[in-house]
PDB file of N, CA, C and O in Angstrom:
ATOM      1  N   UNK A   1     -67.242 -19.281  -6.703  1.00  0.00           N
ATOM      2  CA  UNK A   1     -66.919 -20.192  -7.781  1.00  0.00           C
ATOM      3  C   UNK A   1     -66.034 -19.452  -8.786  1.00  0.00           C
ATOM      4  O   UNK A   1     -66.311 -18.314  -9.163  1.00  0.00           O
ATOM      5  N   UNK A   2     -65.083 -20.052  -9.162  1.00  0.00           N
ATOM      6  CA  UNK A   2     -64.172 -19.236 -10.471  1.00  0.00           C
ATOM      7  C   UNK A   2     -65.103 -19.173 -11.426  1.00  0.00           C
ATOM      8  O   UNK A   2     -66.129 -19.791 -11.714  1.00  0.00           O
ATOM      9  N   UNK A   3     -64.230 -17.891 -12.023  1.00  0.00           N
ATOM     10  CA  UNK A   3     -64.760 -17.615 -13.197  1.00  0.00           C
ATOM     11  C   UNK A   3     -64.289 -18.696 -14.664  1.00  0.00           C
ATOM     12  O   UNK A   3     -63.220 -19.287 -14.823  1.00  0.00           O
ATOM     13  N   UNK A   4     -65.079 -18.681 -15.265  1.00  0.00           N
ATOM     14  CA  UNK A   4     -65.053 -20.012 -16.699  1.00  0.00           C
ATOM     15  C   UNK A   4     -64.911 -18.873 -17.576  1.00  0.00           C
ATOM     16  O   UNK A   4     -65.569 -17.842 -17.434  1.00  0.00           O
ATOM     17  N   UNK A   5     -63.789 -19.115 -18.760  1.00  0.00           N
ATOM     18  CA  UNK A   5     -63.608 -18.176 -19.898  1.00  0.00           C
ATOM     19  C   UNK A   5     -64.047 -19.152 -20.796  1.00  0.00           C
ATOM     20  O   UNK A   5     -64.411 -18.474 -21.757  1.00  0.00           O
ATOM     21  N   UNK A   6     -64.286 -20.608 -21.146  1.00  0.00           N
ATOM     22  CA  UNK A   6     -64.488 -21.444 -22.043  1.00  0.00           C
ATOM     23  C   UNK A   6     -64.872 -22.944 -21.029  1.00  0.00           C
ATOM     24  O   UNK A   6     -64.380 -23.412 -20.002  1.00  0.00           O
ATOM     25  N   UNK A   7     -66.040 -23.365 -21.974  1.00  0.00           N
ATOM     26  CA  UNK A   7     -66.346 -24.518 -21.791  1.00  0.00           C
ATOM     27  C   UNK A   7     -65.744 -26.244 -20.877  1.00  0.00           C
ATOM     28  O   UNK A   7     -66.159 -27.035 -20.030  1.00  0.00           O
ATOM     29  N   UNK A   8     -64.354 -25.999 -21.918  1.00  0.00           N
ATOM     30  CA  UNK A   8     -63.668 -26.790 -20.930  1.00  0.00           C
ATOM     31  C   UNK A   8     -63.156 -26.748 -20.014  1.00  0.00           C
ATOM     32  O   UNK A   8     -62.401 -27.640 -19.626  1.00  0.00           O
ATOM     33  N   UNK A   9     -63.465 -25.480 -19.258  1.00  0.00           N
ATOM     34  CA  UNK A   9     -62.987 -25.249 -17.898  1.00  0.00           C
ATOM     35  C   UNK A   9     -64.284 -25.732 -16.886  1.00  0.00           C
ATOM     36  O   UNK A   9     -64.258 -25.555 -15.668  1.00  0.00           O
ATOM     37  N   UNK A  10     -65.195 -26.246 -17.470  1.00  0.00           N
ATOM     38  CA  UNK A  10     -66.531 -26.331 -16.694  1.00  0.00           C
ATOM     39  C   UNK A  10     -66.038 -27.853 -15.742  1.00  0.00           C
ATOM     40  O   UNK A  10     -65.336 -28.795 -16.110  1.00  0.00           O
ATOM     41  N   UNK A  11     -66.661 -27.630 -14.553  1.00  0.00           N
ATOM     42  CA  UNK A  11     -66.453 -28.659 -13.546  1.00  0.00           C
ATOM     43  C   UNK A  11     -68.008 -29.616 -13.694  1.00  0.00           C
ATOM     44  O   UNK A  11     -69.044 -29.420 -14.328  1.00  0.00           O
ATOM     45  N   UNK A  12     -67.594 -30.591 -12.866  1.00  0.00           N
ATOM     46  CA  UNK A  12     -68.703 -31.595 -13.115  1.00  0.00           C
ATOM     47  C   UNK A  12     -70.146 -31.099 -12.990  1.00  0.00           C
ATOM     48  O   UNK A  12     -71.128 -31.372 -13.680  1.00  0.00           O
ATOM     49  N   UNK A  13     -69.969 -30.022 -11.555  1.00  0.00           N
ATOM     50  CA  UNK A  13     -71.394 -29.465 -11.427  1.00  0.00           C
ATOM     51  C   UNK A  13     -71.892 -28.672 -12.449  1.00  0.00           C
ATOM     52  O   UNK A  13     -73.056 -28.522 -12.820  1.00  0.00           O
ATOM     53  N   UNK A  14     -70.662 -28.090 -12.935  1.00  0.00           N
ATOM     54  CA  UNK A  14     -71.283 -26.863 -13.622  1.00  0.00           C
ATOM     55  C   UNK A  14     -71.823 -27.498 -14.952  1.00  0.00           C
ATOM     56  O   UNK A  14     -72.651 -26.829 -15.568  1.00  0.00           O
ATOM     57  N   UNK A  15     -71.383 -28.924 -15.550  1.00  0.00           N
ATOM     58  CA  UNK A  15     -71.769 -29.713 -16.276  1.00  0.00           C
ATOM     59  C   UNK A  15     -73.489 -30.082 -16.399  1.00  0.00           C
ATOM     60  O   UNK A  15     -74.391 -29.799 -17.188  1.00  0.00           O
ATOM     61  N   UNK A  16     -73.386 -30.686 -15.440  1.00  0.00           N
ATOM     62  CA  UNK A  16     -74.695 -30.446 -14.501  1.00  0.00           C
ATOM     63  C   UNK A  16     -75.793 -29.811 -15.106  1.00  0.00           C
ATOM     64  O   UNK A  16     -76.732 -30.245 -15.773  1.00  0.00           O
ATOM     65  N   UNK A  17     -75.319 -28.161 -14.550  1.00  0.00           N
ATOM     66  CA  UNK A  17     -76.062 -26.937 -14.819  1.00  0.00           C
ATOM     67  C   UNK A  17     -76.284 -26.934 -15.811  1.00  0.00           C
ATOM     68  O   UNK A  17     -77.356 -27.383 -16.218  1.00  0.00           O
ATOM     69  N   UNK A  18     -75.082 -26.270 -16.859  1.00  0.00           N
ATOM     70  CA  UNK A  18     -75.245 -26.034 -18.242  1.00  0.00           C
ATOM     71  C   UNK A  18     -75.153 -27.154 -19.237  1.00  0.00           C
ATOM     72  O   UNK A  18     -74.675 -26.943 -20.352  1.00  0.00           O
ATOM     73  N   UNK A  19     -75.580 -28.307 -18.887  1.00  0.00           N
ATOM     74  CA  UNK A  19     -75.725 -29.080 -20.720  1.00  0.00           C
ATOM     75  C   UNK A  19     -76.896 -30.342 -20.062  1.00  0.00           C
ATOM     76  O   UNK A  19     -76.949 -31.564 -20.200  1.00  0.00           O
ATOM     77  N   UNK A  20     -77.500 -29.631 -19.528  1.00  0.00           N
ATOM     78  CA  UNK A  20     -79.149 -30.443 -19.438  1.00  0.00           C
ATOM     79  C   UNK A  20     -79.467 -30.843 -20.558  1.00  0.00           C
ATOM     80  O   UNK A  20     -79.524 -30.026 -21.477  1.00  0.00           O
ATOM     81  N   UNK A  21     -79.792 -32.362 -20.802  1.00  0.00           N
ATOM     82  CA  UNK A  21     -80.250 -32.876 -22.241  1.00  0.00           C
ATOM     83  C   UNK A  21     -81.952 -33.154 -22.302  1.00  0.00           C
ATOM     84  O   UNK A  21     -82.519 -33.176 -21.210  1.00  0.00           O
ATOM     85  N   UNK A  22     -82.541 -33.305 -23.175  1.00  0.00           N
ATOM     86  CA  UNK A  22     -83.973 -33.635 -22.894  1.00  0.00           C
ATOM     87  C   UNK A  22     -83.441 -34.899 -23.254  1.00  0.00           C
ATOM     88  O   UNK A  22     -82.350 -35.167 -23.756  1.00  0.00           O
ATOM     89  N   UNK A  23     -84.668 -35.855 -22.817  1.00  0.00           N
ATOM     90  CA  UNK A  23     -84.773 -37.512 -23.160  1.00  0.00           C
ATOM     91  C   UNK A  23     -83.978 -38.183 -23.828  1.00  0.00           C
ATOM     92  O   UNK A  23     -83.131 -39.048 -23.603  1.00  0.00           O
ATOM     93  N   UNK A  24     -84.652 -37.291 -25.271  1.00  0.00           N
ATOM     94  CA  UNK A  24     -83.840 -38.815 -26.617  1.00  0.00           C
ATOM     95  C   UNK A  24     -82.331 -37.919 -26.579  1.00  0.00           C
ATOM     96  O   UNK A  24     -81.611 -38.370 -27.470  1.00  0.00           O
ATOM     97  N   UNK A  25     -81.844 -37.124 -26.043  1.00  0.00           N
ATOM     98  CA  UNK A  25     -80.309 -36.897 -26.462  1.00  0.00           C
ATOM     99  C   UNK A  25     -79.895 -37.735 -25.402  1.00  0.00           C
ATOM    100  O   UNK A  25     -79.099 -38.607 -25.751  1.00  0.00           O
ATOM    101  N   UNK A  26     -80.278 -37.716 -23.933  1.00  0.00           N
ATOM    102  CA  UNK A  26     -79.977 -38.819 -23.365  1.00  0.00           C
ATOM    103  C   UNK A  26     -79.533 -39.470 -23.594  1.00  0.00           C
ATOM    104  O   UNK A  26     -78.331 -39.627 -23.381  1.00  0.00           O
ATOM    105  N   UNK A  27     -80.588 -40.527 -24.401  1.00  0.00           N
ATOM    106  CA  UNK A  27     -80.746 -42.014 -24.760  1.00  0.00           C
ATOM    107  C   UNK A  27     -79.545 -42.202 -25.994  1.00  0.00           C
ATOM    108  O   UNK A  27     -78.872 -43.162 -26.369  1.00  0.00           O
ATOM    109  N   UNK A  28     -79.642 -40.871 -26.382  1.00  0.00           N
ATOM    110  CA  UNK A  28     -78.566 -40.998 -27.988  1.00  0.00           C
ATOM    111  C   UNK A  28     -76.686 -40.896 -27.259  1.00  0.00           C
ATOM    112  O   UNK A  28     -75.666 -41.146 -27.900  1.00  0.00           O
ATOM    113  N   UNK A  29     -76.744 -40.588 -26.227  1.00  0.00           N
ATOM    114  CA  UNK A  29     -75.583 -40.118 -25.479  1.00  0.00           C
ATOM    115  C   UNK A  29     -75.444 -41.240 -24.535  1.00  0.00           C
ATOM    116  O   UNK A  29     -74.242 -41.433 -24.352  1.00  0.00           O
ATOM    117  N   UNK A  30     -76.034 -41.906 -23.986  1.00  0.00           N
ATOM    118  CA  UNK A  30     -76.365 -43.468 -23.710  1.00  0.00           C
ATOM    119  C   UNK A  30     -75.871 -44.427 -24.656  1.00  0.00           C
ATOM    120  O   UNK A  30     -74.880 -45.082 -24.333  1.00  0.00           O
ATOM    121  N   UNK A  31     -76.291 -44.571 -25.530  1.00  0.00           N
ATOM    122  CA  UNK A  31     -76.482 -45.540 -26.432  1.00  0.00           C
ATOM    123  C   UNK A  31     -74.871 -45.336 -26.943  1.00  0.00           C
ATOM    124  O   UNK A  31     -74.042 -46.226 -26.755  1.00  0.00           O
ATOM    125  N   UNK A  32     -74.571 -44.193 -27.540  1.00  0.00           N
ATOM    126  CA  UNK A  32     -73.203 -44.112 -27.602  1.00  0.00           C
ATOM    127  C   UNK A  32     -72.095 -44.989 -27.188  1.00  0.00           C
ATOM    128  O   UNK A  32     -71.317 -45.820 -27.656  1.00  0.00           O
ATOM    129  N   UNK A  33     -72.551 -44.109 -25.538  1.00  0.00           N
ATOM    130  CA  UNK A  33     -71.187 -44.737 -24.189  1.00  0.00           C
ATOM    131  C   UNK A  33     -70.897 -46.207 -24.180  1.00  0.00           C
ATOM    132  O   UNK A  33     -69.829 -46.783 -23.979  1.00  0.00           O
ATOM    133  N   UNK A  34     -72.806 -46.971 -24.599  1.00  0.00           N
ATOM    134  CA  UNK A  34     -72.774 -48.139 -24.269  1.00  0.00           C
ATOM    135  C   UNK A  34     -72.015 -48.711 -25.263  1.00  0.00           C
ATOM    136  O   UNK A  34     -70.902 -49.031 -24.845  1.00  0.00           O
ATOM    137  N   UNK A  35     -72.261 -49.032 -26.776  1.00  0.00           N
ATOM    138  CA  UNK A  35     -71.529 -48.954 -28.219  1.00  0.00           C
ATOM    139  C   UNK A  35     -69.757 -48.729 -28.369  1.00  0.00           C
ATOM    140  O   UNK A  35     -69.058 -49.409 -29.121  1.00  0.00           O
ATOM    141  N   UNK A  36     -69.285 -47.706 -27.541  1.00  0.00           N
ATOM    142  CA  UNK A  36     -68.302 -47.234 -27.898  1.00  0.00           C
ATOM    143  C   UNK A  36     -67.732 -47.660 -26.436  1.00  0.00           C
ATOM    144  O   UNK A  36     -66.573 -47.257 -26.333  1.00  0.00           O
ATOM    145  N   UNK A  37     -68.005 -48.083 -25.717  1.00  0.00           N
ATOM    146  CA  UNK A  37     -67.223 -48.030 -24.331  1.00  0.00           C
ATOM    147  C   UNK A  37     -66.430 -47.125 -23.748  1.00  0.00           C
ATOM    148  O   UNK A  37     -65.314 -47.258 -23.244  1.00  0.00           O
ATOM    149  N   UNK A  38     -67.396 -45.822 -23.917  1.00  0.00           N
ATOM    150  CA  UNK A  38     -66.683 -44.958 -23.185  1.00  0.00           C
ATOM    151  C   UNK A  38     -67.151 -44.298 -21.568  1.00  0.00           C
ATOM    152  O   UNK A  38     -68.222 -44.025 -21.025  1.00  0.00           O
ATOM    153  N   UNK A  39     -65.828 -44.236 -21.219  1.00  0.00           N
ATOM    154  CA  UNK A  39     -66.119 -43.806 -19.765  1.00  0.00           C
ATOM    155  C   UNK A  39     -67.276 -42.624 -19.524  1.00  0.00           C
ATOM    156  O   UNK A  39     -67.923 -42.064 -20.409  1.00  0.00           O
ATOM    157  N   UNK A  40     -67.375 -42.350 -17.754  1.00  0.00           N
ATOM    158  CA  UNK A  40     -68.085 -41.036 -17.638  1.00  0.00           C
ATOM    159  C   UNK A  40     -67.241 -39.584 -17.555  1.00  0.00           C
ATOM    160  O   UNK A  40     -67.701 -38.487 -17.240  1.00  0.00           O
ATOM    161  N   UNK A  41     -65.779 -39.942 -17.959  1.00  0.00           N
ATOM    162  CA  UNK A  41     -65.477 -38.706 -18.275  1.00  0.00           C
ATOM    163  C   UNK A  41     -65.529 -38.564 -19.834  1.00  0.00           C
ATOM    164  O   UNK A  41     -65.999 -37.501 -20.238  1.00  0.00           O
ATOM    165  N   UNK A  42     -65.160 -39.380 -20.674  1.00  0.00           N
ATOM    166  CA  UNK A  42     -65.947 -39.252 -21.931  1.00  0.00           C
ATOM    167  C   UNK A  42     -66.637 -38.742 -21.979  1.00  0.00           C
ATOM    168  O   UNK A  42     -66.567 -37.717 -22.658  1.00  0.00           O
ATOM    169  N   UNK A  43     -68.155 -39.174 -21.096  1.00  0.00           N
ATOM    170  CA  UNK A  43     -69.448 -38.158 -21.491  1.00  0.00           C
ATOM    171  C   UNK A  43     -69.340 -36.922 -21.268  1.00  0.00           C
ATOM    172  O   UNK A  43     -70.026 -36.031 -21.769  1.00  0.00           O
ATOM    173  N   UNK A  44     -68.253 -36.786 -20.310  1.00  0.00           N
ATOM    174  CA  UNK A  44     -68.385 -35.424 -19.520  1.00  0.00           C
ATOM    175  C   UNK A  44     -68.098 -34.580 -20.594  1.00  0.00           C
ATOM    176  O   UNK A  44     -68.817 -33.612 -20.841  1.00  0.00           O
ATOM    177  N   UNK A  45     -66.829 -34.939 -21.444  1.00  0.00           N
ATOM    178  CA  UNK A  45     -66.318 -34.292 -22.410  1.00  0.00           C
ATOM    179  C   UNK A  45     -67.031 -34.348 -23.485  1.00  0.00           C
ATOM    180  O   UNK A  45     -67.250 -33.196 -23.861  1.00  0.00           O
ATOM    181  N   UNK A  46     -67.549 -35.195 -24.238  1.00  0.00           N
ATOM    182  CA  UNK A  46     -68.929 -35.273 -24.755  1.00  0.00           C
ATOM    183  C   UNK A  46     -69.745 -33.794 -24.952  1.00  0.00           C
ATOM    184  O   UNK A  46     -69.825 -32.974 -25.866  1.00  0.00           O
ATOM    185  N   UNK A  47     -70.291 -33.912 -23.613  1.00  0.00           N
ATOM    186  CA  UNK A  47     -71.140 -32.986 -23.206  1.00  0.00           C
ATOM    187  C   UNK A  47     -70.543 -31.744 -23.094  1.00  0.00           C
ATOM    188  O   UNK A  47     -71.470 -30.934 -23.090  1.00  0.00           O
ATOM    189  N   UNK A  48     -69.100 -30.951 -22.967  1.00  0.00           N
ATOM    190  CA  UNK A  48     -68.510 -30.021 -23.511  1.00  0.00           C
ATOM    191  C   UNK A  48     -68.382 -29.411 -24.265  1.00  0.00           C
ATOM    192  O   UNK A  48     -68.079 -28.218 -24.262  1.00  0.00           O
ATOM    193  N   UNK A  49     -68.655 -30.334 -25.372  1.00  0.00           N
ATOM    194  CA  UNK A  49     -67.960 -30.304 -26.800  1.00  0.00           C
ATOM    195  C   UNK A  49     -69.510 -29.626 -27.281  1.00  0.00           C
ATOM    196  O   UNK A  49     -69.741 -28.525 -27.782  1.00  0.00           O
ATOM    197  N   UNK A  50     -70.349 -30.623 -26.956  1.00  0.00           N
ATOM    198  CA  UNK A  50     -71.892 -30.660 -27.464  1.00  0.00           C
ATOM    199  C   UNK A  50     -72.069 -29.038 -26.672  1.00  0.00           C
ATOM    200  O   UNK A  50     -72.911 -28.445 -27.346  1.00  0.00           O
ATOM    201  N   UNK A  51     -71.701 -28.334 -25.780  1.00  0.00           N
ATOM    202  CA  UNK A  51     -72.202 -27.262 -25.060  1.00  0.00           C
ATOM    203  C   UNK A  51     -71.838 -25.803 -26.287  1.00  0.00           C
ATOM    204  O   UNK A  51     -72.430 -24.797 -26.681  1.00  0.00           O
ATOM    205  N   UNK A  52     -70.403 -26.540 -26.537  1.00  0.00           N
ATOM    206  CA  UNK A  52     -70.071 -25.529 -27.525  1.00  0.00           C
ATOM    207  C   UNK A  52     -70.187 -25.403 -28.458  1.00  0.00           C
ATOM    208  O   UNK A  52     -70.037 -24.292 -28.965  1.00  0.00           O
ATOM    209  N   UNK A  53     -70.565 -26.653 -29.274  1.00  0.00           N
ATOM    210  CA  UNK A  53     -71.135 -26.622 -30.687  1.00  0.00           C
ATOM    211  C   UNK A  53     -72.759 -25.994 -30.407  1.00  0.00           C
ATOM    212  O   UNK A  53     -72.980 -25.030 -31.140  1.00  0.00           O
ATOM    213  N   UNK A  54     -73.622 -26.264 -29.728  1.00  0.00           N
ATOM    214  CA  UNK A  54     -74.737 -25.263 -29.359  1.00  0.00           C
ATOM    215  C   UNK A  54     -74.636 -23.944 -29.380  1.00  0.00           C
ATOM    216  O   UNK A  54     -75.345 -23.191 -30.048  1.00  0.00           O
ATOM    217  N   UNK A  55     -73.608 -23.585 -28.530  1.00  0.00           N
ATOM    218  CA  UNK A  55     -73.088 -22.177 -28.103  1.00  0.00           C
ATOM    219  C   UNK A  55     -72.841 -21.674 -29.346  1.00  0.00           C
ATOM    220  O   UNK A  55     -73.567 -20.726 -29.648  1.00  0.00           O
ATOM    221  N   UNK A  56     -71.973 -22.045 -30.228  1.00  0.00           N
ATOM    222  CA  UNK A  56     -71.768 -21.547 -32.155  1.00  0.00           C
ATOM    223  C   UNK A  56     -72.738 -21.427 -32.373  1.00  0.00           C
ATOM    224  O   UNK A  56     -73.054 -20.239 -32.299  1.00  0.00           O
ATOM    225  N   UNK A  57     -73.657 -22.168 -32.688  1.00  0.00           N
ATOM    226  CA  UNK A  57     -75.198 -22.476 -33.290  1.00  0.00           C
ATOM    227  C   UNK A  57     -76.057 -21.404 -32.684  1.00  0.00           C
ATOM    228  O   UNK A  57     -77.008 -21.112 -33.409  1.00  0.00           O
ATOM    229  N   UNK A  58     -75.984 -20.702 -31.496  1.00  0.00           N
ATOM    230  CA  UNK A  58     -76.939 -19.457 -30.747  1.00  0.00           C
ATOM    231  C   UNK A  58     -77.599 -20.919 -30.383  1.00  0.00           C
ATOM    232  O   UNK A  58     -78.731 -20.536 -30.086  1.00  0.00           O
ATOM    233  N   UNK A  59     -77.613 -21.697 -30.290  1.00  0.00           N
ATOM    234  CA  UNK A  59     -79.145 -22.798 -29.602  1.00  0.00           C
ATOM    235  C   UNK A  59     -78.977 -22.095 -27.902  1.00  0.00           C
ATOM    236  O   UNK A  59     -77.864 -21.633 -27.654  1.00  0.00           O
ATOM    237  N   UNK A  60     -79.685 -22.044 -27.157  1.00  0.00           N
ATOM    238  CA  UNK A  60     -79.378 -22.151 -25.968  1.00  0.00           C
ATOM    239  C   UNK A  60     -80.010 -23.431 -24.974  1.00  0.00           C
ATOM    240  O   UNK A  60     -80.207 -23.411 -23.759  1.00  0.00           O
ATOM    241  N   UNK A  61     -80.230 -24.458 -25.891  1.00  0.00           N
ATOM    242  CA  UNK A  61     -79.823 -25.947 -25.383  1.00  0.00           C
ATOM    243  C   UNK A  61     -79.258 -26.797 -25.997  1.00  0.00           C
ATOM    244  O   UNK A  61     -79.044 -26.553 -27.184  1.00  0.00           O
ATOM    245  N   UNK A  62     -78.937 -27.724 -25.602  1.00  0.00           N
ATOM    246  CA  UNK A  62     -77.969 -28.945 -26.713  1.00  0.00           C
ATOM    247  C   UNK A  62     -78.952 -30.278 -26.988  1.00  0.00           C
ATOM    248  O   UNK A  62     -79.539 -31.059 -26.239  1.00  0.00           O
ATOM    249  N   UNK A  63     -78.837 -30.143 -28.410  1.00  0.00           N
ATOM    250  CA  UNK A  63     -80.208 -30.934 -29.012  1.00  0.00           C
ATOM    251  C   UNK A  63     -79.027 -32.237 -29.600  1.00  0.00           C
ATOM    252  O   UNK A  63     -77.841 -32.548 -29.489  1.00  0.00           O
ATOM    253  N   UNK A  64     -80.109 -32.624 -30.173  1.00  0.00           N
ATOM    254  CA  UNK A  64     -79.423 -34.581 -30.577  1.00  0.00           C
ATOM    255  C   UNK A  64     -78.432 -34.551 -31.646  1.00  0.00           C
ATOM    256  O   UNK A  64     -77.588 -35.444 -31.715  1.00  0.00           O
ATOM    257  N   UNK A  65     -78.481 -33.283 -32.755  1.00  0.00           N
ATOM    258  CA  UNK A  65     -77.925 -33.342 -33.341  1.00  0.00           C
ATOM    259  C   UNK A  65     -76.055 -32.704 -32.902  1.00  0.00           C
ATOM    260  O   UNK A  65     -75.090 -33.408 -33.203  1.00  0.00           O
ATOM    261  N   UNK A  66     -75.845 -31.072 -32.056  1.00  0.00           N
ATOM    262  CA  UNK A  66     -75.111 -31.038 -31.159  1.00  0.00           C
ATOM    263  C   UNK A  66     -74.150 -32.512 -30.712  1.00  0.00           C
ATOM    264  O   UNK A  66     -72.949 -32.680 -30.923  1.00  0.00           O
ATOM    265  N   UNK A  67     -75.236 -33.586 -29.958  1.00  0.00           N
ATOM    266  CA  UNK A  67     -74.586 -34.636 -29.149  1.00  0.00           C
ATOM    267  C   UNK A  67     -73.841 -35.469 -30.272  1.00  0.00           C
ATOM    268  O   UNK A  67     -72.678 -35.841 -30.118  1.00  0.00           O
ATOM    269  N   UNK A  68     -74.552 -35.728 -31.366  1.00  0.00           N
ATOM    270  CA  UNK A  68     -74.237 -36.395 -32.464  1.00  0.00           C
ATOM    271  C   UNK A  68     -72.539 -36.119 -33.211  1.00  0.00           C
ATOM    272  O   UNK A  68     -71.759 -37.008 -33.552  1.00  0.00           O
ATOM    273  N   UNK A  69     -72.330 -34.655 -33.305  1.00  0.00           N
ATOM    274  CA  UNK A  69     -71.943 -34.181 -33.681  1.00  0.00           C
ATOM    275  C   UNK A  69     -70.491 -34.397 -32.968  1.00  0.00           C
ATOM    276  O   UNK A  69     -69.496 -34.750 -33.601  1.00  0.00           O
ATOM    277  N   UNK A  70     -70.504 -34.093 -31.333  1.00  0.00           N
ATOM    278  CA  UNK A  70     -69.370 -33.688 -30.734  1.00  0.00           C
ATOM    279  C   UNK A  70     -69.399 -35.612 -30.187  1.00  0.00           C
ATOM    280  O   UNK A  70     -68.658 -35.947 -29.262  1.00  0.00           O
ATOM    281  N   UNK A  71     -70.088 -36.415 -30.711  1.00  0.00           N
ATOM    282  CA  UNK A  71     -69.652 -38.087 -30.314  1.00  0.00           C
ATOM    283  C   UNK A  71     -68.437 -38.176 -31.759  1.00  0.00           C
ATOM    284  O   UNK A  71     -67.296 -38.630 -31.666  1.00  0.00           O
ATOM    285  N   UNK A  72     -69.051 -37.633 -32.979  1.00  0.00           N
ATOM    286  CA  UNK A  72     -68.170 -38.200 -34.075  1.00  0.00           C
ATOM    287  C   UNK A  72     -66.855 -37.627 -33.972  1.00  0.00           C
ATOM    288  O   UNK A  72     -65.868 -38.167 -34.471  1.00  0.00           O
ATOM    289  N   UNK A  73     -66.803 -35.949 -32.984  1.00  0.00           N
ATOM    290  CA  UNK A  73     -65.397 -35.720 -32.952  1.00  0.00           C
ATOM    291  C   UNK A  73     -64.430 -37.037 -31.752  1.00  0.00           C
ATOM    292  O   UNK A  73     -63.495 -37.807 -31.973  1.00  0.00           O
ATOM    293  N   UNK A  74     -65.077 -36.803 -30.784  1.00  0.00           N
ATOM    294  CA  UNK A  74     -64.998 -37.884 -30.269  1.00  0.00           C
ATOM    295  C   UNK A  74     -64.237 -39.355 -31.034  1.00  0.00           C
ATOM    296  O   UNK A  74     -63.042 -39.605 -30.875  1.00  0.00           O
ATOM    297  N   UNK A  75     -65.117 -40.176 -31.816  1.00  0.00           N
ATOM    298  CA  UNK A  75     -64.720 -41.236 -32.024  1.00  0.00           C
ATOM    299  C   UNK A  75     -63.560 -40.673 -33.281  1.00  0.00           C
ATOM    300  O   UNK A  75     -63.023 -41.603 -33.883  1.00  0.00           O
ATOM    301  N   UNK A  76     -63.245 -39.615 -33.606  1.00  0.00           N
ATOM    302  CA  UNK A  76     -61.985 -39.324 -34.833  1.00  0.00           C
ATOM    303  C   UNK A  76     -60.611 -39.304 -33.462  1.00  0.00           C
ATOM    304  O   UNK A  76     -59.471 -39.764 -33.513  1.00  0.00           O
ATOM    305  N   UNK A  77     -61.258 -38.645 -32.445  1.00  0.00           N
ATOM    306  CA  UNK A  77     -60.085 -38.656 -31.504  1.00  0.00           C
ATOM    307  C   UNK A  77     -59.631 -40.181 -30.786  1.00  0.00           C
ATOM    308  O   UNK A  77     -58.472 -40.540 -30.573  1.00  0.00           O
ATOM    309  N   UNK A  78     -60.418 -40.667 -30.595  1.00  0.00           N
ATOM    310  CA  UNK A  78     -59.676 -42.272 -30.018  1.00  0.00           C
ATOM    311  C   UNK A  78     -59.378 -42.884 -31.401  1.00  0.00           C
ATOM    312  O   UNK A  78     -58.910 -44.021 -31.343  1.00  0.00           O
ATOM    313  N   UNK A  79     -59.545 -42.389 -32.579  1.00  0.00           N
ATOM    314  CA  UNK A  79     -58.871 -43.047 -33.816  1.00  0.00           C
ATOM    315  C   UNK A  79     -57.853 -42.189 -34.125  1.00  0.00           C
ATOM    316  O   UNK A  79     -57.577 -42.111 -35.323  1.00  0.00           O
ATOM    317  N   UNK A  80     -57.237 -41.540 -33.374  1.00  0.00           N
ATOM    318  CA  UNK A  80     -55.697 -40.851 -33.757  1.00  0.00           C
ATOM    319  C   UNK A  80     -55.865 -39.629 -34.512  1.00  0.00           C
ATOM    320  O   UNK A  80     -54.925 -38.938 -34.906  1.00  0.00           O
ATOM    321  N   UNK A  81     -56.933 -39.415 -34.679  1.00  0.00           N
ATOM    322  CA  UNK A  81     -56.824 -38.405 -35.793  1.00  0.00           C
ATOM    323  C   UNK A  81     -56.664 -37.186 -35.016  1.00  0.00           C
ATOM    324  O   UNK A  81     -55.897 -36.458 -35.646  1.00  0.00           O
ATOM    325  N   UNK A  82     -57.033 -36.637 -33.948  1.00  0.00           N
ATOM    326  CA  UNK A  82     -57.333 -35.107 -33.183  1.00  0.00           C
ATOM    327  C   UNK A  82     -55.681 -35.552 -32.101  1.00  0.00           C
ATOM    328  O   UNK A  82     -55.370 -34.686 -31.282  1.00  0.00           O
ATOM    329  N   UNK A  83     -55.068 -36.409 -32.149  1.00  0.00           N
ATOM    330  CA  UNK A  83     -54.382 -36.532 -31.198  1.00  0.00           C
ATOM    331  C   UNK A  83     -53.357 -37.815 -30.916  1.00  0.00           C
ATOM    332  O   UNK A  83     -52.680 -37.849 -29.889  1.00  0.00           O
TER     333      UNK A  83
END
């Protein structure tokens, strides 16, 4: 498997691996997609974002607030603002 220097190089599996959510981030990362109509590469990226805002934080899992966090960058980016 290649080597990953950063997050967004992570493939679906490795997605997988590293950004296991418990339940309610799930449901909060759910509830989102459903709300916002975003795809499953959305989440994927989502869940990137959320890996690395953890990763800053020393967490070594990604909690609700993380998911919360990397949805609002998220919704600034389909509003033009990141892009």
């Amino acid at each position: 498997m290649p080597t990953i220097h950063y997050n967004a190089q992570m493939s679906v599996k490795q997605i997988r691996e590293h950004c296991k959510l418990e339940q309610s981030s799930k449901e909060l990362l759910k509830t989102a997609m459903e709300r916002l109509n975003l795809s499953a590469r959305a989440s994927d990226r989502i869940l990137k974002v959320s890996r690395t805002i953890a990763d800053l934080e020393g967490s070594k899992s990604i909690q609700g607030n993380h998911i919360s966090e990397a949805i609002q960058y998220r919704s600034l980016d389909r509003d033009g603002w990141l892009g």
